[in-house]
Amino acid sequence: MAAKIEQTAIESFAKEVEEAGGGRAAECYQCGKCSAGCPVASFMDLLPHQVVRCVQLGMRDEVLRSATIWVCASCLTCTTRCPKEFEIAHLMDILREISVREGKVSVRQKDKLRFHRAFLRSVESHGRIFELGMIQNFKMRTAAKQALRDPRVLMQDAMMGKGMLFKRKLRFLPETIKGKKHVKRIFDRVRRLEKSKGKK
Amino acid sequence: MARIGVFICHCGENIARTVDPIACAEAAKKMRGVVHAVEYKYMCSDPGQQMIKEAIAEHRLTGVVVAACSPQMHETTFRRASAEAGLNPYLCEISNVREHCSWVHEDKAAATEKGIDLIRVMVEKVKKNEELQPIKVPVTKRALVIGGGIAGIQTALDIANGGHEVVLVERTPSIGGHMAQLSETFPTLDCSQCILTPRMVEVGQHPRIKLYVYSEIESVDGFIGNFEVKIRQKAKSVDTKLCTGCGACQQVCPQKKIPSEFDVGLGTRTAIYSPFPQAVPNKPVIDRENCLRFRAARKKGIPIDECTVCGKCYEECPIEPRKAVDFSQTDEVVTEKVGAIVVATGFELYPTDAYGEYGYGKHPDIISGLEFERLASASGPTTGEIRRPSDGSVPKNVVFIQCVGSRDNAKGIPYCSKICCMYTAKHTMLYKHKVHDGQAYVFYMDIRSGGKNYDEFVRRAIEEDGAVYLRGRVSRIYRKEGRLVVLGVDTLSGKKVEIETDMVVLATAMQAQPQTDKLAQTLGIPYDQYEFLSEAHPKLRPVETNTAGVMLAGACQAPKDIPDAVAQGSAAASKVLGIFSSDELEREPVVASVDENICFGCLACKEVCPYGAIEEKEIKDRDGNVVRVVAQVNPGVCQGCGLCVAACRANCIDLAGFNDEQVYAEIKAL
Amino acid sequence: MKVGYYPGCSVEGTAREFGISVRKSCELLGIELVDLDDWSCCGATAAHNTSHLLSVALPGRNLALAEQQGLDKLLAPCAACSNRLIAAHKEMTESDTLRSEIADLIEMPYSSSVKVLNYLELILNYGMENLASKVTRKLADFKVACYYGCLLVRPPKIVEFDDAENPQSMDRIVTALGAEAVDWEYKVECCGGGFTISDPKLVETLSHDVIENAEAEGANAIAVSCPLCHANLDMKQAAINARFHEKRKMPVFYVSELVALGCGATPEEAGINKHFVDSYALIR
Amino acid sequence: MAENDWNPKIIAFVCNWCTYAGADLAGTSRLQYDVNVRAIRLPCTGRIDPLFIIKAFEQGADGVLVSGCHPGDCHYSSGNYHARRRWTVFSELLRFFGIPEDRVQFAWVSAAEGRKWADLVDEVVAKVRELGPFTAYRELETTEVI
């Protein structure tokens, strides 16, 4: 079915993205240099320049539900080489944020979000990353699913995990810092501020 | 008692949309001295001009103010109309209510208010205007053409064949420019040198063309019809009067490994050299940087005639008794008087080593479009065979990349270089015609092939010669086992692509010759932020600059292909011939004059005058004794900048058309 | 020479040898490291992938602390940390609204007085001649492919460090240590970064290509200055070999380990024993 | 006077060859800019007598803008150079007449810089708005002279 192109959709999405700090998508002339240099392009459903294109055309859901915004490894090659000096990697950040807020995160990419969440949860509660705890936390939620998709994963991670322990690279207890509560407060305040912003 | 008429133009809707003409007319009627104010749809139209003429007669007007477009556009129209009605044209002034008002503001009320102000300013000014008579100046009917590329050659030939002398100045040892370096030309694929060299020879033989090669412009003084130009002839170290161009000297020169400018470094030349076989003039020069004798002399710190190193070229020179080779020659500065100047200094290519993602010119097999021309040219270093600079092998495939530097804000060049789409298509054909089993790939953003038979040409490259076009920019090129890997994208299929190739050709951006800004400053003509020279009007005065008597031709004004450059060359020539068509020129009477009764001869004015238009004049009593010295302006030389007026300590100099009274009147009106 | 020190989480954990070798090398070079008291996590990729405010606030806290502690220079060896700290610093410096917003969030002011350094920058400032003069063990057998990855040099407008396409700083350092720096093509390609655990396939593919090119260009070791790069190239090398049915053993060093070794530290003092891929072969 | 119902009066002295043409270009390119500037055309900034500017303020201007060719690009080869030399002593004169320097702005706008002209005008107007009306001389008029 043909995608509907509507002025309101185009304008409102462009405005939304720009106000969120994602830049003016209209500046992109679709040369594709970002896609050409993207190391993870082969894992994407939309190429980076197509993401910008969708923003230009107000195709909101296509972008927010895309795997691409989560496949992006934030390596910043696109931003560095863009002839129009458009900060495409940052646009990805912005789109991820909106995608999370609206619960549109691509199903196949949920692991990335789960990992980020596990990571941040760990930081929120300890002030620093408690790697073992985080890995455990993450694996509990995802290992089973991953194993179904790619059985080698378990085995490989096992290899790595074993090594980590054997090489004394993982602590069993989190380091605790004085500012623990302070960091927690920062998380709370950020959440509150973002809520109020989201409402606007 | 002043009797001013005010005429407000609607310019269709252009002015009327935001500046209310009726309100303006009403307001104008109330202004002191205004006896007549009307508005009309198109003041510049015949009926519009007729209204002005009739009003002048009917209301016995002593001044006219037309509120319309910029004076750059129709000032002459309305002044001529006034003159036809018997009013001195310099009693007609323009209020610029379009470019400076209606086009740049949206709020109708505010814009109208501003429009009325702009009218009042001119009403007050015109009240103070005086009748002026245009100044007549003689014309030197010789032209100077700067730059010996195809544009300069065309201009010079057209002017010379039009019956006037031309001084043609070229920086390098030969005329021909970039066109001489090209192999074939689009969209016809005819050999570039085959069509260029006849023109070069014609220039060389032309009785009315005086050719200065290996020369540069030192200074330019004067004004339209009367320029005085100083030209520096760099020392050729060869007496061109004696030299027959036999070439014996080049045979024996031991310095054989100097990268040839003509072959863009792909070939070599000797230290005493003439850039290419068909050079005009075909007389060598010694490149003093690389000549062994000059090097030795510099090293030892001794004068060149005491240096005895090498000298093979001198010994070999067959001319007797005095040899043509002359080491002790020095730069020479000559002065030429001309009436008009045409600038045709052309372009250069953006360097290939400016791209980190393409390896900073590290890889010898990544070359520029111009280098490819030399590879493909029969007169080139490979005698027309396409071979890799790195190992001389024939590339099995070649990747061409367009818009390298062009349309690239990050590289500071947002403009399109115009010719790359076409010459890249040409390159793919040349390559296919020479390497039948080879494959050409082209990365492009858009194909810009507007022009007679241009798009057909590109289609031919794709449909008949099988060039594969991919839409997208290349992000990176890197080495892999002696080949190059090109990481690109084809946005049409939505695929990231990777091509292993033997050679990459970058269609790098066209930019103005270095130092173009310096030249522009010498000539007092404007240029844009990319150092391209600015034409007087983007559409209607494409070859004139806003300095009278100075024209533009070719790529010094903007990226151009050969047909455009040639067309502009002829256009510039016709402008010059126009100037030369009369013995005298009429010039705006905007000149300064001194009130000798007040002047106490401090001559501060003389110091600041850029044109040396101010002389000392001795006032004598009846016995012929000098009583005092005063300043005197030569109206033929004065250009009306007004520097002297502002500099005058006695307030005794004033500038016709912009005198103090007029300016104060304008300020008061606001 | 006295410099503030922000270790960062991974340097205290999975990248322990990085921390060990940074401290050791600085000790040997006579650079005094003053630890940042009570530092907290910078938020890393997780933060800036999900919350812009958080991605500035978390580094913001540490910058503000450094300011309080009067540290004008702050060494952050982890490329991810330094990148986040610099980015946050820049953003707050450029936008007063954001600066005050963050100040409220972290309940501390920040007046942009802290200059964040990555490890390469620190050694560069120390001077190549000075470094060479401290070398007691020439790393003559090393043919090093210096791997910068993403976060050290990108985006150039933010990090303003070295050349984004062909960086040289690490090459100069290893050369000063008597090793040979190989000219290769994957210096600034991406290894998959923070996806080590969340997207193994992606990481293993990218990292594989990096190691492959290094080997193809004649390197017998890879040098990095980023825990993510090291995790993906060293810890994951077994997994990579498994996925691509290869048997490569390419030792991957932190540049700080090489500096420590060059200046006379024992392999253990430099943390070599913590590598997954055995790395003793080249050390004499 | 309240910010909003006051519109600053700004007089611009521009040279014919660069800035006037630049302003024309802004027009042909339809670049919108603030309406509160009135330009007076002169052949060259070198023609500007400092007294013009004093006069402008005496006539009730709140700000003055002087703009010509870029250094080295003068149509009359050295006009703007002499102009600039004059401005260096000009500030003295301003002080003498009690005119704050920040109400006078000098700029270079070439014939190719339509955008720059538009931005310059907006910038100057914004600046003068902040400074508020220039009342010094108007007060003079009203005060009794004994």
PDB file of C-alpha atoms in Angstrom, chain B residues 356-357 360 362-363 476 478-479, chain C residues 163 165-166 183 185-186 189 217:
ATOM      1  CA  GLY B 356      41.030  12.103   4.454  1.00  0.00           C
ATOM      2  CA  GLU B 357      38.323   9.546   3.745  1.00  0.00           C
ATOM      3  CA  TYR B 360      44.762  12.193   1.510  1.00  0.00           C
ATOM      4  CA  LYS B 362      48.271   8.642  -0.426  1.00  0.00           C
ATOM      5  CA  HIS B 363      47.267   6.220  -3.170  1.00  0.00           C
ATOM      6  CA  ARG B 476      35.682   5.785   1.935  1.00  0.00           C
ATOM      7  CA  TYR B 478      41.118   2.062   1.042  1.00  0.00           C
ATOM      8  CA  ARG B 479      43.903  -0.215  -0.213  1.00  0.00           C
TER       9      ARG B 479
ATOM     10  CA  ASP C 163      42.955  13.669  12.561  1.00  0.00           C
ATOM     11  CA  GLU C 165      40.445   9.957   9.170  1.00  0.00           C
ATOM     12  CA  ASN C 166      44.132   9.197   9.650  1.00  0.00           C
ATOM     13  CA  ASP C 183      50.204   1.723   8.059  1.00  0.00           C
ATOM     14  CA  GLU C 185      43.293   0.848   6.761  1.00  0.00           C
ATOM     15  CA  TYR C 186      41.061   0.096   9.747  1.00  0.00           C
ATOM     16  CA  GLU C 189      36.610   1.708  11.767  1.00  0.00           C
ATOM     17  CA  GLU C 217      48.956  -5.295   6.583  1.00  0.00           C
TER      18      GLU C 217
END
